[in-house]
PDB file of C-alpha atoms in Angstrom:
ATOM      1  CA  UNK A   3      82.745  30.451  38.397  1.00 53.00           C
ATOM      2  CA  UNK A   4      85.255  32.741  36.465  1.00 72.00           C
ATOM      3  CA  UNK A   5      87.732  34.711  39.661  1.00 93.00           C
ATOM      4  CA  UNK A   6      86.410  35.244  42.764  1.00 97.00           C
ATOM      5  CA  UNK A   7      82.917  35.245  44.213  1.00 97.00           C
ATOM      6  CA  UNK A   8      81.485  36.243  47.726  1.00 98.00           C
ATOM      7  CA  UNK A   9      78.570  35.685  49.232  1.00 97.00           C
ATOM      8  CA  UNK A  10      75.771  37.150  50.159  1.00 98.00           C
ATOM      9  CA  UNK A  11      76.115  40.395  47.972  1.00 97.00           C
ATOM     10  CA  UNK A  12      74.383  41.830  51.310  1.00 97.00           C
ATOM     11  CA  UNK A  13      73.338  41.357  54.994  1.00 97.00           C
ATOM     12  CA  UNK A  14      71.586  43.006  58.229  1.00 97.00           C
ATOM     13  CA  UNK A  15      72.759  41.121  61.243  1.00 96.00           C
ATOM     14  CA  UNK A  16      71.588  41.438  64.573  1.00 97.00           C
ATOM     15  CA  UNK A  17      74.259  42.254  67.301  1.00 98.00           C
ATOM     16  CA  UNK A  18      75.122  39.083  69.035  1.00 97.00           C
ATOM     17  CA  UNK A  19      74.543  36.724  65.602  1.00 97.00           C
ATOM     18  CA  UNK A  20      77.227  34.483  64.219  1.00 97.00           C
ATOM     19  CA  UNK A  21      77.820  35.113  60.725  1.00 97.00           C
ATOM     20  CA  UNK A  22      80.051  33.369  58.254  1.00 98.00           C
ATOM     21  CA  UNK A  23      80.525  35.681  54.553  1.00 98.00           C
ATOM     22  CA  UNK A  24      81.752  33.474  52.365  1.00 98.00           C
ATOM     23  CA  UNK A  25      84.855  33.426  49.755  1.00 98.00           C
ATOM     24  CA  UNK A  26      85.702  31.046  46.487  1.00 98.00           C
ATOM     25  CA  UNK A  27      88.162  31.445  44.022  1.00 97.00           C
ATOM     26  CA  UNK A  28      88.626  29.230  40.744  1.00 96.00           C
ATOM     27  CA  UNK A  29      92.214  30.537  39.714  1.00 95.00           C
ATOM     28  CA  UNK A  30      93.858  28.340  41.747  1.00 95.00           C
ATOM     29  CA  UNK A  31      95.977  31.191  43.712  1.00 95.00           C
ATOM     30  CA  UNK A  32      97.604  30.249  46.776  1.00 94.00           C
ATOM     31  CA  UNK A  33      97.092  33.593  49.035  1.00 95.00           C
ATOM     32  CA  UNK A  34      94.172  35.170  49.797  1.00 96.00           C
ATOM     33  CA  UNK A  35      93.250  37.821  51.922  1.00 97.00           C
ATOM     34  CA  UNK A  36      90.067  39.097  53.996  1.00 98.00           C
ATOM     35  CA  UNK A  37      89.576  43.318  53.592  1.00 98.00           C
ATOM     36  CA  UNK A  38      87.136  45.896  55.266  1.00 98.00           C
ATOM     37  CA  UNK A  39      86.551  49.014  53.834  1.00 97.00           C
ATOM     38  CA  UNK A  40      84.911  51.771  55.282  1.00 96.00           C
ATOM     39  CA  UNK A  41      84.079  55.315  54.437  1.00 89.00           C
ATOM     40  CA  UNK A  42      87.484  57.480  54.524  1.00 85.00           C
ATOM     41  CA  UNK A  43      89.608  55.122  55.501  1.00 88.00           C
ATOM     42  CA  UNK A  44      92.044  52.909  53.245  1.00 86.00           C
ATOM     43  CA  UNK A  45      91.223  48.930  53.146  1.00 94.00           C
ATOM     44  CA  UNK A  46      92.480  47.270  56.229  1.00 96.00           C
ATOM     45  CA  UNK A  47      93.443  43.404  56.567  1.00 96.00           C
ATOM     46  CA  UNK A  48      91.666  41.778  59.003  1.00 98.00           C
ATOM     47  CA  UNK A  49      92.890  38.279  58.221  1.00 98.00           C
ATOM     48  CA  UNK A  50      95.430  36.551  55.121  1.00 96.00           C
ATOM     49  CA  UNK A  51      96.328  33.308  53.973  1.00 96.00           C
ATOM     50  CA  UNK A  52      99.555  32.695  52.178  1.00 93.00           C
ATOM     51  CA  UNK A  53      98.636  28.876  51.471  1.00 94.00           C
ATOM     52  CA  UNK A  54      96.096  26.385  52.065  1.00 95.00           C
ATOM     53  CA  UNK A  55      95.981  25.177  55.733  1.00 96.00           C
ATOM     54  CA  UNK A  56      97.948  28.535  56.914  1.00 96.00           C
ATOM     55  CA  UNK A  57      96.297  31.689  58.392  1.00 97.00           C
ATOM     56  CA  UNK A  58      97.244  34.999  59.775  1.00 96.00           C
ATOM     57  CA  UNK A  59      96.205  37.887  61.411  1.00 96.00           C
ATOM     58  CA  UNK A  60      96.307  41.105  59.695  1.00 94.00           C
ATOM     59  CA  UNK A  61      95.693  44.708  60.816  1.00 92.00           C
ATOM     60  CA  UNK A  62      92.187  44.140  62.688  1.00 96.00           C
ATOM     61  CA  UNK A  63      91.793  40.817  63.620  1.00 97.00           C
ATOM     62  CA  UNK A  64      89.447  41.178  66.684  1.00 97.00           C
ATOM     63  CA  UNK A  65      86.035  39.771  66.253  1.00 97.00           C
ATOM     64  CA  UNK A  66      86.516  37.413  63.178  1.00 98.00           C
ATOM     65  CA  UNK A  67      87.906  33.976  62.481  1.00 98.00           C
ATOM     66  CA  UNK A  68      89.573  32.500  59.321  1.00 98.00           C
ATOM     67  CA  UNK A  69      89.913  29.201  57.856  1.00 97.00           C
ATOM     68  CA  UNK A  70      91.644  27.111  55.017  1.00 97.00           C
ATOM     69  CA  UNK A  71      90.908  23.969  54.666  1.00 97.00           C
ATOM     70  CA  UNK A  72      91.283  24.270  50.747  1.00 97.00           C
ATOM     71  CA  UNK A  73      93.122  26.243  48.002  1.00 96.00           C
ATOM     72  CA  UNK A  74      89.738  27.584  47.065  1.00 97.00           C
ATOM     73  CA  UNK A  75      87.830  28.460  50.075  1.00 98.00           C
ATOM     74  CA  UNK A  76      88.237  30.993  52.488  1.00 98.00           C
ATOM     75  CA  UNK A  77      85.684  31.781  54.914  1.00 98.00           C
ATOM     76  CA  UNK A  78      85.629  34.440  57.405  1.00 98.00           C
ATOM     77  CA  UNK A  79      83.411  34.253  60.678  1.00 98.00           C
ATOM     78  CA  UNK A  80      81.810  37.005  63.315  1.00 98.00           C
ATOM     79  CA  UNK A  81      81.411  34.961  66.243  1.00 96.00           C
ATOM     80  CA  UNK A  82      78.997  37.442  67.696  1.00 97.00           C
ATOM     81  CA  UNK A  83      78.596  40.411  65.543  1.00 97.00           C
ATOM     82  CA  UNK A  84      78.669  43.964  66.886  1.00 98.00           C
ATOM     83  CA  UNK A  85      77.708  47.069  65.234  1.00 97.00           C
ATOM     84  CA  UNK A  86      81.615  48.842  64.912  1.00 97.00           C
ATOM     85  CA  UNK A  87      81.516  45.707  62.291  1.00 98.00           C
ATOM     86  CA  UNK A  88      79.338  47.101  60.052  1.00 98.00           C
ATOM     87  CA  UNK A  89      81.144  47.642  56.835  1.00 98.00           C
ATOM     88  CA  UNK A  90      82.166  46.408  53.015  1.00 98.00           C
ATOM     89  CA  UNK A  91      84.220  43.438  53.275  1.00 98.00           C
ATOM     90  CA  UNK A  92      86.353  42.239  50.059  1.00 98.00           C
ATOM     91  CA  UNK A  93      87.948  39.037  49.443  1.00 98.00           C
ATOM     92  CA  UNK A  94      90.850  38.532  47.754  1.00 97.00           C
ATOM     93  CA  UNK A  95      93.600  36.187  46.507  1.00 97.00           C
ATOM     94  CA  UNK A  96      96.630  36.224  44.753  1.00 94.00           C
ATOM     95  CA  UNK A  97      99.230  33.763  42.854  1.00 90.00           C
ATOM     96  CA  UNK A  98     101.697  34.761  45.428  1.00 81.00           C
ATOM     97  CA  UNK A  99     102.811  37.145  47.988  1.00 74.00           C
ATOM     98  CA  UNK A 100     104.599  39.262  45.285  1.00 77.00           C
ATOM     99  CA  UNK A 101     101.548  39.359  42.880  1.00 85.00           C
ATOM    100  CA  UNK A 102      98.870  41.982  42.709  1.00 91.00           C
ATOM    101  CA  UNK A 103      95.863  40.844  44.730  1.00 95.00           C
ATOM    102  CA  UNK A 104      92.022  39.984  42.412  1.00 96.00           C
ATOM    103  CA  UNK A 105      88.905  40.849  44.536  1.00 97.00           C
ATOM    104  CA  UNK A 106      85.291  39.753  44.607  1.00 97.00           C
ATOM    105  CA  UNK A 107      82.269  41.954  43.850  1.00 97.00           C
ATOM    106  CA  UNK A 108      82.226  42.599  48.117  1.00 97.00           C
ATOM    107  CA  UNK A 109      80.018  41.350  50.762  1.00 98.00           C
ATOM    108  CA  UNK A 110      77.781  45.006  52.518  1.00 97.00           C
ATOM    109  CA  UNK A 111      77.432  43.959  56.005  1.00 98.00           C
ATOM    110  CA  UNK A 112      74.878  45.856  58.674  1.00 98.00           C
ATOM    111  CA  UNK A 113      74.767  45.134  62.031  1.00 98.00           C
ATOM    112  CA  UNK A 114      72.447  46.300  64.269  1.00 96.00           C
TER     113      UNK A 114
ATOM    114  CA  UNK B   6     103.850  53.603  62.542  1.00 74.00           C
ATOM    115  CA  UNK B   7     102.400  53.289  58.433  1.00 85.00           C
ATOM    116  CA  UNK B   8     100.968  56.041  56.625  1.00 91.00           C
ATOM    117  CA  UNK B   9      99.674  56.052  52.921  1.00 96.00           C
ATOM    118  CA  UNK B  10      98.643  59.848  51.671  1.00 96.00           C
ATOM    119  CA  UNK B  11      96.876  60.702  49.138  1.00 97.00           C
ATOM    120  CA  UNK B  12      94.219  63.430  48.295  1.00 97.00           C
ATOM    121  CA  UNK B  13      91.056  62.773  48.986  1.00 97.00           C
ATOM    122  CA  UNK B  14      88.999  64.392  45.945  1.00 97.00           C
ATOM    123  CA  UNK B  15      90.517  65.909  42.516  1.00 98.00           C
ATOM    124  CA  UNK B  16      88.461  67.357  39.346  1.00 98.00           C
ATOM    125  CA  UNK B  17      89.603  67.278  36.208  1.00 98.00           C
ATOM    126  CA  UNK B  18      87.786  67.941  32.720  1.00 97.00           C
ATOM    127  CA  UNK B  19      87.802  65.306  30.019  1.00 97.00           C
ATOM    128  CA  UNK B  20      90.113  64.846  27.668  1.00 97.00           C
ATOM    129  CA  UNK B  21      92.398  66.447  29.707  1.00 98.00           C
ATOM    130  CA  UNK B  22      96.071  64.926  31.600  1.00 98.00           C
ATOM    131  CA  UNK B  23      96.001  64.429  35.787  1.00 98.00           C
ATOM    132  CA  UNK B  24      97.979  63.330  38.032  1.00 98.00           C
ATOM    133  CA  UNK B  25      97.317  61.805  41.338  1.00 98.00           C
ATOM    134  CA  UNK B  26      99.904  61.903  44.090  1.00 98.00           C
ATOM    135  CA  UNK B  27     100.549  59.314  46.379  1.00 98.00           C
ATOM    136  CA  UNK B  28     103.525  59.508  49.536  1.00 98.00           C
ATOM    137  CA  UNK B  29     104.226  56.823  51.783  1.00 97.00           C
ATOM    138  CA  UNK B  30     105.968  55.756  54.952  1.00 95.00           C
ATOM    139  CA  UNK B  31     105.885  51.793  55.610  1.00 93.00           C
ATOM    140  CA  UNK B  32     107.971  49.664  57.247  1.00 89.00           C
ATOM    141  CA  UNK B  33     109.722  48.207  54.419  1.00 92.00           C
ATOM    142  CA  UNK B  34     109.250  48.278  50.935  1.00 94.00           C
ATOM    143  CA  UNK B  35     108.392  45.591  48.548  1.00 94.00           C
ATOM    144  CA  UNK B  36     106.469  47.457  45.562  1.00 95.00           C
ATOM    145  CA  UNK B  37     103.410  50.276  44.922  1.00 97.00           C
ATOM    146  CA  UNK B  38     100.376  49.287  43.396  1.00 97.00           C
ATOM    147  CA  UNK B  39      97.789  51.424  41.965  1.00 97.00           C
ATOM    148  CA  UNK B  40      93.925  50.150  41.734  1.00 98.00           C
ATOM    149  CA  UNK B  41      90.684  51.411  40.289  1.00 98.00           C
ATOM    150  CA  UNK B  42      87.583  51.207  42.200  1.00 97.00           C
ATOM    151  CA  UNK B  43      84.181  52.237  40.564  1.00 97.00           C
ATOM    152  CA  UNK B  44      81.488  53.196  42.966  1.00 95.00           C
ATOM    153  CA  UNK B  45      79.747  50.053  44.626  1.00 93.00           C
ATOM    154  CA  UNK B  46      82.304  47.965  43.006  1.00 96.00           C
ATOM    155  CA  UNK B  47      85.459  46.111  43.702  1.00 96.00           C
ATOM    156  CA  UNK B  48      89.190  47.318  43.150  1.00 97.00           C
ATOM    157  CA  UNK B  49      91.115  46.649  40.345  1.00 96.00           C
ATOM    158  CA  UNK B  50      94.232  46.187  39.433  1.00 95.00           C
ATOM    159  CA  UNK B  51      96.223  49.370  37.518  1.00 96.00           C
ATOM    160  CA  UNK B  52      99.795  49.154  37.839  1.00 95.00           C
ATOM    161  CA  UNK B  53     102.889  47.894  39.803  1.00 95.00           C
ATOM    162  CA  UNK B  54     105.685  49.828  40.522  1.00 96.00           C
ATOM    163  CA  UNK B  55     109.107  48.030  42.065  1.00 95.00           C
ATOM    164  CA  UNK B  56     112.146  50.359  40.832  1.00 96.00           C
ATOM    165  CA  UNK B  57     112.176  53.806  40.040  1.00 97.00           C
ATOM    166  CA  UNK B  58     111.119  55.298  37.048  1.00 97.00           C
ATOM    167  CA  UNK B  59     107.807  55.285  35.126  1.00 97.00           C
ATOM    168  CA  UNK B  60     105.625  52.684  34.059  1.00 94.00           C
ATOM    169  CA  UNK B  61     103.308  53.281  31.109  1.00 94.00           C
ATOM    170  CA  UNK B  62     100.027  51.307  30.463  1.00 91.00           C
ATOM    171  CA  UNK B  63      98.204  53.038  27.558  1.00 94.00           C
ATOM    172  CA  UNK B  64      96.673  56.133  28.975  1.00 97.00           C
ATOM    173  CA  UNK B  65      97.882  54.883  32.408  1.00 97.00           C
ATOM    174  CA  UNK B  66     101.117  55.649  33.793  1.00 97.00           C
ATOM    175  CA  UNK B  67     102.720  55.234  36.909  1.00 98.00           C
ATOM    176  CA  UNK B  68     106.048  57.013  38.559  1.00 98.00           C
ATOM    177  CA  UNK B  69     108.043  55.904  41.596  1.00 98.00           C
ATOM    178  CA  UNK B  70     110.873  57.430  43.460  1.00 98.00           C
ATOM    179  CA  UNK B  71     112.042  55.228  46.551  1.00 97.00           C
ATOM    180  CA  UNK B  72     114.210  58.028  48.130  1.00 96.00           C
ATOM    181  CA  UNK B  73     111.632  60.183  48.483  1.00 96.00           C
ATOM    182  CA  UNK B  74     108.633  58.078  49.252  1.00 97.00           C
ATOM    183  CA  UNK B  75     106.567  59.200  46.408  1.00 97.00           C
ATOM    184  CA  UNK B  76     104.285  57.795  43.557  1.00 98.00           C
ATOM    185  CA  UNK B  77     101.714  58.764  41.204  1.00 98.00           C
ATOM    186  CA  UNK B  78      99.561  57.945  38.822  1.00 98.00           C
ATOM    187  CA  UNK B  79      99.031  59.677  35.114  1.00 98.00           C
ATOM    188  CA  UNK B  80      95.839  59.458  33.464  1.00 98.00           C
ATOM    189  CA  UNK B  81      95.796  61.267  29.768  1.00 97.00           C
ATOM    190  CA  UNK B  82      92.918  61.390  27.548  1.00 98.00           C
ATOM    191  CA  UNK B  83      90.429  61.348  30.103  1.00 98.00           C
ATOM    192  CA  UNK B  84      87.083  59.650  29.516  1.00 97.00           C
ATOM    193  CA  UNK B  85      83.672  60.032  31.653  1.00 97.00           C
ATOM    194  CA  UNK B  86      84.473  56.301  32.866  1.00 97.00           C
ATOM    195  CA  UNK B  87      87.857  57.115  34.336  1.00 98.00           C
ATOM    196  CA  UNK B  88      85.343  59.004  37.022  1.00 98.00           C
ATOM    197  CA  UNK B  89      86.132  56.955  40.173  1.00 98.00           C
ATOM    198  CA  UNK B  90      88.508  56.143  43.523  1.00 98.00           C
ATOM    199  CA  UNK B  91      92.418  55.634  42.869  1.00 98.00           C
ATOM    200  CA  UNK B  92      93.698  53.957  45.584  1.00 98.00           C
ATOM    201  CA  UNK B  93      97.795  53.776  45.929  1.00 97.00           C
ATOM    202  CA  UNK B  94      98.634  50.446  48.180  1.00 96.00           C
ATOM    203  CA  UNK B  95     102.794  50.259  49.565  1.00 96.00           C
ATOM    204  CA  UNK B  96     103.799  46.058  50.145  1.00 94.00           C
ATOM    205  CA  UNK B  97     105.551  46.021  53.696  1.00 91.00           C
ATOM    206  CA  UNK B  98     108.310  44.035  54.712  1.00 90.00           C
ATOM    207  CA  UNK B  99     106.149  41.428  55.234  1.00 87.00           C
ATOM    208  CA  UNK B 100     104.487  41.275  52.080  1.00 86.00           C
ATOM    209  CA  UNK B 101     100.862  42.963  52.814  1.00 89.00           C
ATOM    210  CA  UNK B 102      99.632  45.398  51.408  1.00 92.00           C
ATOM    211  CA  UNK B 103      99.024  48.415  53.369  1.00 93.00           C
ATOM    212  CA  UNK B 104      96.425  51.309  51.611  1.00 95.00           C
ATOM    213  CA  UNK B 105      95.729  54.779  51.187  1.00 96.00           C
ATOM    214  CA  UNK B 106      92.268  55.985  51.797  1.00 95.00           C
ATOM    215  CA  UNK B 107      92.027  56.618  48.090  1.00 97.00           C
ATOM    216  CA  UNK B 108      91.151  59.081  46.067  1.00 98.00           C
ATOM    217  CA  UNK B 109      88.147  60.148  44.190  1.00 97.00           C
ATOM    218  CA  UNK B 110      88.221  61.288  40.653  1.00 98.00           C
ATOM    219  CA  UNK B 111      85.826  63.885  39.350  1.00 98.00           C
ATOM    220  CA  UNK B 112      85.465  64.519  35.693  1.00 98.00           C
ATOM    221  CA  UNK B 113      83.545  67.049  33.987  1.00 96.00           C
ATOM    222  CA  UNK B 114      82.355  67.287  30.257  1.00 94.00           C
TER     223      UNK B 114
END
């Protein structure tokens, strides 16, 4: 593993499913962050962690969960997926809060 | 509330100098970061910008001015690869990173 990777590259959910996208970085950075991005609109934070065994909610929070059990892991769940959640999401971490932020390749997430 | 503007699409010929404009309004201010996002791909990292003046990378540079709110990037020398989405992020007072909606680089032979 060299940075960050995400997985899967890709999904189509069905409305209602539970779905966990997946987050691992190797750099040993203690912050990372959970992004959406959608078409003409800026990337917003939907959940952050500043070190291992912390969490926070970000700009859009509703819907998803976050856990960090480790300083490499950082998991993000729908608990029952609706279609507004259909969208690019981006992982990220950093060595700190003051550091510029490395992202994975992106998970594409449809819900239908 | 926050507010990150930038233009949304700019054309420029290669080999040629732009400049891409960014303004904000955040609560707080903790540093400007440029990033570089190919189509399909993920961002990254251009430049960092913390007191005023300009930063030069190479062919990148970047320009702040706190009192006014303002940023932008410099690309000289354009190549056919610099074609893609600049986005222009502000760090709050509480250290996140709030985003403009980017904007997307054209370039023409």
């Amino acid at each position: 593993i060299a940075g960050i990777t995400q997985a899967p590259t890709s999904q189509i959910l069905a409305a209602g499913r539970r779905m966990t996208l997946r987050c691992t970085q190797d750099m040993r950075h203690n912050a990372m962050y959970w992004y959406r991005q959608d078409l003409g609109l800026g990337l917003r934070l939907i959940h952050y962690s500043n070190t291992a065994g912390t969490t926070g909610k970000g700009e859009v929070p509703d819907g998803y969960s976050v856990s960090r059990a480790n300083t490499d892991d950082f998991p993000l769940t729908l608990a029952s997926a609706v279609p507004s959640q259909t969208s690019v999401y981006f992982c990220a971490s950093s060595a700190g809060t003051h550091n510029e932020q490395f992202f994975g390749p992106g998970t594409r997430l449809t819900v239908l | 509330g926050q507010n990150i503007d930038q233009p949304t699409e700019m054309t420029a010929t290669e080999g040629a100098i732009v400049q891409i404009n960014c303004t904000y309004q955040t609560s707080g201010f903790n540093g400007l970061f440029w990033y570089q996002q190919h189509a399909g791909e993920a961002p990254t990292f251009l430049s960092y910008n913390v007191l005023d003046g300009l930063e030069e990378k190479g062919r990148f540079s970047s320009f702040l001015s706190r009192s006014k709110g303002y940023s932008y990037l410099l690309l000289k020398e354009l190549q056919m690869k610099d074609s893609a989405s600049y986005l222009c992020a502000v760090k709050d007072s509480n250290y996140q990173l709030i985003w403009g909606a980017g904007t997307k680089l054209i370039i023409k032979p």
